[in-house]
Amino acid sequence: MLYRRMLSVAVVFGAGLLASFAEAADRQVVRMLGGESCAKHMRAVGTALKKVEWVKSVDLGSMPGHAIVRAEAGSVKPEQLTAAVGGVKGTNWYCTAEVMK
């Protein structure tokens, strides 16, 4: 009985460590957003960023005017994110993404 409890604790603890290691392998990239009327088209910006391969999540709400992208480390080049945002445009508006300095 004691062995089963110890094994259960070890399995739960091990699963937690694996989840921590998986998140530690992620990379967070922040881009400043700009462009003519881009702020009105955040949904399109988020969709474009999520389509980039290896992107796991996109946060457009925590920092107004910024995109916080979580992706697998070493898999996504910052230029890919900039290009994805640059592709979000319409007849009289466009979006840009710049490296935070």
Short mmCIF file of C-alpha atoms in Angstrom, two decimals:
data_model
loop_
_atom_site.label_atom_id
_atom_site.label_comp_id
_atom_site.label_asym_id
_atom_site.label_seq_id
_atom_site.Cartn_x
_atom_site.Cartn_y
_atom_site.Cartn_z
CA MET A 1 0.00 0.00 0.00
CA LEU A 2 2.77 2.41 0.91
CA TYR A 3 4.58 1.48 -2.32
CA ARG A 4 1.50 2.40 -4.40
CA ARG A 5 1.25 5.81 -2.71
CA MET A 6 4.93 6.51 -3.29
CA LEU A 7 4.62 5.42 -6.92
CA SER A 8 1.58 7.66 -7.43
CA VAL A 9 3.40 10.65 -5.97
CA ALA A 10 6.43 9.93 -8.17
CA VAL A 11 4.29 9.71 -11.31
CA VAL A 12 2.47 12.99 -10.56
CA PHE A 13 5.74 14.74 -9.67
CA GLY A 14 7.41 13.40 -12.81
CA ALA A 15 4.56 14.60 -15.01
CA GLY A 16 4.87 18.06 -13.49
CA LEU A 17 8.59 18.12 -14.22
CA LEU A 18 8.01 17.07 -17.82
CA ALA A 19 5.51 19.89 -18.28
CA SER A 20 8.01 22.36 -16.79
CA PHE A 21 10.76 21.13 -19.09
CA ALA A 22 8.44 21.42 -22.10
CA GLU A 23 7.64 25.04 -21.24
CA ALA A 24 11.30 25.77 -20.57
CA ALA A 25 12.06 24.65 -24.13
CA ASP A 26 9.73 27.36 -25.46
CA ARG A 27 10.90 30.80 -26.51
CA GLN A 28 9.00 34.04 -26.01
CA VAL A 29 9.35 36.71 -28.69
CA VAL A 30 7.89 40.20 -28.31
CA ARG A 31 7.15 42.42 -31.31
CA MET A 32 5.97 46.05 -31.31
CA LEU A 33 3.03 46.40 -33.67
CA GLY A 34 2.36 49.42 -35.81
CA GLY A 35 0.95 50.54 -39.11
CA GLU A 36 -1.99 52.44 -40.47
CA SER A 37 -5.12 51.29 -38.56
CA CYS A 38 -3.42 48.06 -37.48
CA ALA A 39 -4.89 48.28 -33.98
CA LYS A 40 -8.33 47.74 -35.49
CA HIS A 41 -7.24 44.43 -37.03
CA MET A 42 -5.72 42.55 -34.09
CA ARG A 43 -7.75 39.42 -34.84
CA ALA A 44 -6.13 39.19 -38.29
CA VAL A 45 -2.67 39.76 -36.76
CA GLY A 46 -3.24 36.96 -34.23
CA THR A 47 -4.47 34.60 -36.93
CA ALA A 48 -1.44 35.33 -39.14
CA LEU A 49 0.99 34.73 -36.27
CA LYS A 50 -0.70 31.47 -35.25
CA LYS A 51 -0.28 30.17 -38.79
CA VAL A 52 3.53 30.35 -38.50
CA GLU A 53 4.83 26.83 -37.98
CA TRP A 54 5.94 26.03 -34.39
CA VAL A 55 4.06 28.98 -32.85
CA LYS A 56 2.28 27.71 -29.75
CA SER A 57 0.44 30.82 -28.55
CA VAL A 58 -0.07 34.50 -29.33
CA ASP A 59 -0.95 37.10 -26.68
CA LEU A 60 -2.14 40.45 -28.03
CA GLY A 61 -3.81 41.69 -24.86
CA SER A 62 -1.15 41.81 -22.14
CA MET A 63 0.86 44.65 -23.67
CA PRO A 64 -1.18 47.03 -25.85
CA GLY A 65 0.48 47.55 -29.21
CA HIS A 66 2.60 44.42 -28.85
CA ALA A 67 2.45 40.75 -29.80
CA ILE A 68 3.87 38.23 -27.34
CA VAL A 69 4.50 35.00 -29.20
CA ARG A 70 5.44 31.71 -27.55
CA ALA A 71 7.09 29.23 -29.89
CA GLU A 72 9.31 26.19 -29.72
CA ALA A 73 12.86 27.39 -29.09
CA GLY A 74 15.09 27.42 -32.13
CA SER A 75 12.27 26.65 -34.54
CA VAL A 76 10.85 30.06 -35.41
CA LYS A 77 12.99 32.87 -36.75
CA PRO A 78 11.96 36.37 -35.69
CA GLU A 79 11.88 37.36 -39.36
CA GLN A 80 9.08 34.83 -39.93
CA LEU A 81 6.93 36.60 -37.35
CA THR A 82 7.69 40.00 -38.85
CA ALA A 83 6.79 38.71 -42.32
CA ALA A 84 3.54 37.17 -41.05
CA VAL A 85 2.42 40.48 -39.52
CA GLY A 86 3.56 42.37 -42.65
CA GLY A 87 1.20 40.22 -44.69
CA VAL A 88 -1.79 41.56 -42.75
CA LYS A 89 -3.05 44.46 -44.84
CA GLY A 90 -6.05 45.83 -46.63
CA THR A 91 -6.89 48.51 -49.14
CA ASN A 92 -6.18 51.48 -46.84
CA TRP A 93 -4.36 49.90 -43.94
CA TYR A 94 -1.35 47.71 -43.08
CA CYS A 95 0.47 46.24 -40.08
CA THR A 96 4.14 46.10 -39.14
CA ALA A 97 6.08 44.26 -36.43
CA GLU A 98 9.37 45.60 -35.08
CA VAL A 99 11.92 44.16 -32.69
CA MET A 100 11.61 45.65 -29.21
CA LYS A 101 14.68 47.72 -28.40
#
